[in-house]
Amino acid sequence: MKKPVVALVGRPNVGKSTLFNRLVGSKESIIEDTPGVTRDRIYGTAKFQDYSFFVIDTGGIEIESGNFNEEIKGQAELAIYESDIVVFVVDGKEGLTASDYAVRDILLKSGKEVVVAINKADSKFFKENEYDFYSLGFDEYVKISAEQNTGIYDLLENITKDFNKIEEDYDDETIKFSIIGRPNVGKSSLVNAILNEERVIVSEVAGTTRDAVDTPFTYHNQKFVVIDTAGMRKKGKIYENVEKYSLLRALKAIDRSNVCVIVINAEEGIIEHDKHIAGYAIEAGKAVIIAVNKWDLIEDKDKTMKEFTRRIRNEFQFMPYAPIVFLSALTKKRIHTLMPQIIKANENAHREIKTSALNSVITDAYALNLPPTYKNKRLKIYFANQVNTCPPTFNIRVNSKGLIHFSYKRYLENKIRENFDFEGTPIILNFKNKGEE
């Protein structure tokens, strides 16, 4: 079962980005007082009770003509198209404007289920405008203040009331991995090479695969599902291309995966957007593998492999644990190196460490390299234990987590990795004060 998608739409400066941050619990979207500052759709995941869903934050729609506003309107319409439910955000302080009615018309034409969120309902001016909002003609209205965090629970109840609880499509024994990357790096060709049969359309034209395609298969008696995704483009370009829906769908594929295979084009080398794509997988806590495709086109492979590895490690410093495989989907050369890495990365993401072994490593690391003092105080580590897998997550009890420096955190992570095999997976270290939950 796929996660539902909720789109936040409305005219500029009504508080969509503040509401987005409130729902997903982070500061992923830009907040400024300048109308129209959110120019691209921003994506996040929200959780409420037993439900989980994607949230799309859109740019504000205005009725004035002009390229910038037309682009935002186009992106918002795509978000509406992708969504299962739309939250129409209006301003309880300022009341309705012509732009609100323009958004209303777009939503009525879409046929999507709409919840009207009347934001800034804590304003003293709201009472003057309250009954005007019901003229929009929708069935569901919720009064909220995204800034003050009031009415959000009621809004979430309205959003999720018809959602089904998330259930996975495949059993726990099935390893799910997604093939992600920019358009035309050879993702569909790689899927075909893995499967050794033409189950996915392959074309020289970038963007042939417009949606994620699941293909179950068996390898060495182990069940797998490979999820092929459309190529990710930079957000600002989404509305221009046949892959206009692909970023959200790729994020959905990442969310459903145990392992993400990030495909890089050996001919083109590493491009900045490759790192952005890898970032989506890391933020989702997924095991990762870097696959350098089209290796058959490279001359002097031994020398170039060392150089390419060095460049990858330099460019992807935030994931030094990711294994690198060099292959050619077209000729199937070195294709046999990929599946063992996928299996290993999945195993490592599920790895559980005994508390005694973990504390022995942490104690030795602390004694070998004492953290520096800060204002005559030194960090003390009392106890560590693993609290989760996928990704492996560790709680470390300390005297004051404010004394943790990022370099010492990285040092402890490196010591854990030296002693336990976590190749291919991120690990999370949470520092907690004594008595803290």
PDB file of C-alpha atoms in Angstrom, residues 361-374 377-381 399 403-405 407-409 411-412 415:
ATOM      1  CA  VAL A 361      34.065  -0.301  22.024  1.00  0.00           C
ATOM      2  CA  ILE A 362      32.750   3.044  23.299  1.00  0.00           C
ATOM      3  CA  THR A 363      34.694   2.771  26.584  1.00  0.00           C
ATOM      4  CA  ASP A 364      37.933   1.944  24.777  1.00  0.00           C
ATOM      5  CA  ALA A 365      37.398   4.777  22.283  1.00  0.00           C
ATOM      6  CA  TYR A 366      36.781   7.245  25.125  1.00  0.00           C
ATOM      7  CA  ALA A 367      39.912   6.146  27.016  1.00  0.00           C
ATOM      8  CA  LEU A 368      42.024   6.303  23.861  1.00  0.00           C
ATOM      9  CA  ASN A 369      40.906   9.825  22.962  1.00  0.00           C
ATOM     10  CA  LEU A 370      39.404  11.925  25.760  1.00  0.00           C
ATOM     11  CA  PRO A 371      37.126  14.706  24.516  1.00  0.00           C
ATOM     12  CA  PRO A 372      38.428  18.248  25.085  1.00  0.00           C
ATOM     13  CA  THR A 373      37.183  20.266  28.031  1.00  0.00           C
ATOM     14  CA  TYR A 374      34.786  23.153  27.525  1.00  0.00           C
ATOM     15  CA  LYS A 377      33.785  20.631  31.878  1.00  0.00           C
ATOM     16  CA  ARG A 378      34.526  17.387  30.073  1.00  0.00           C
ATOM     17  CA  LEU A 379      32.082  15.058  28.378  1.00  0.00           C
ATOM     18  CA  LYS A 380      31.524  11.789  30.266  1.00  0.00           C
ATOM     19  CA  ILE A 381      29.956   8.742  28.630  1.00  0.00           C
ATOM     20  CA  ASN A 399      26.677  13.897  31.580  1.00  0.00           C
ATOM     21  CA  LEU A 403      29.478  19.109  25.377  1.00  0.00           C
ATOM     22  CA  ILE A 404      29.300  16.959  22.225  1.00  0.00           C
ATOM     23  CA  HIS A 405      31.336  18.359  19.346  1.00  0.00           C
ATOM     24  CA  SER A 407      34.125  15.937  15.401  1.00  0.00           C
ATOM     25  CA  TYR A 408      33.926  13.737  18.510  1.00  0.00           C
ATOM     26  CA  LYS A 409      30.588  12.345  17.363  1.00  0.00           C
ATOM     27  CA  TYR A 411      35.146   9.893  15.916  1.00  0.00           C
ATOM     28  CA  LEU A 412      32.794   7.618  17.879  1.00  0.00           C
ATOM     29  CA  LYS A 415      35.177   3.591  15.995  1.00  0.00           C
TER      30      LYS A 415
END
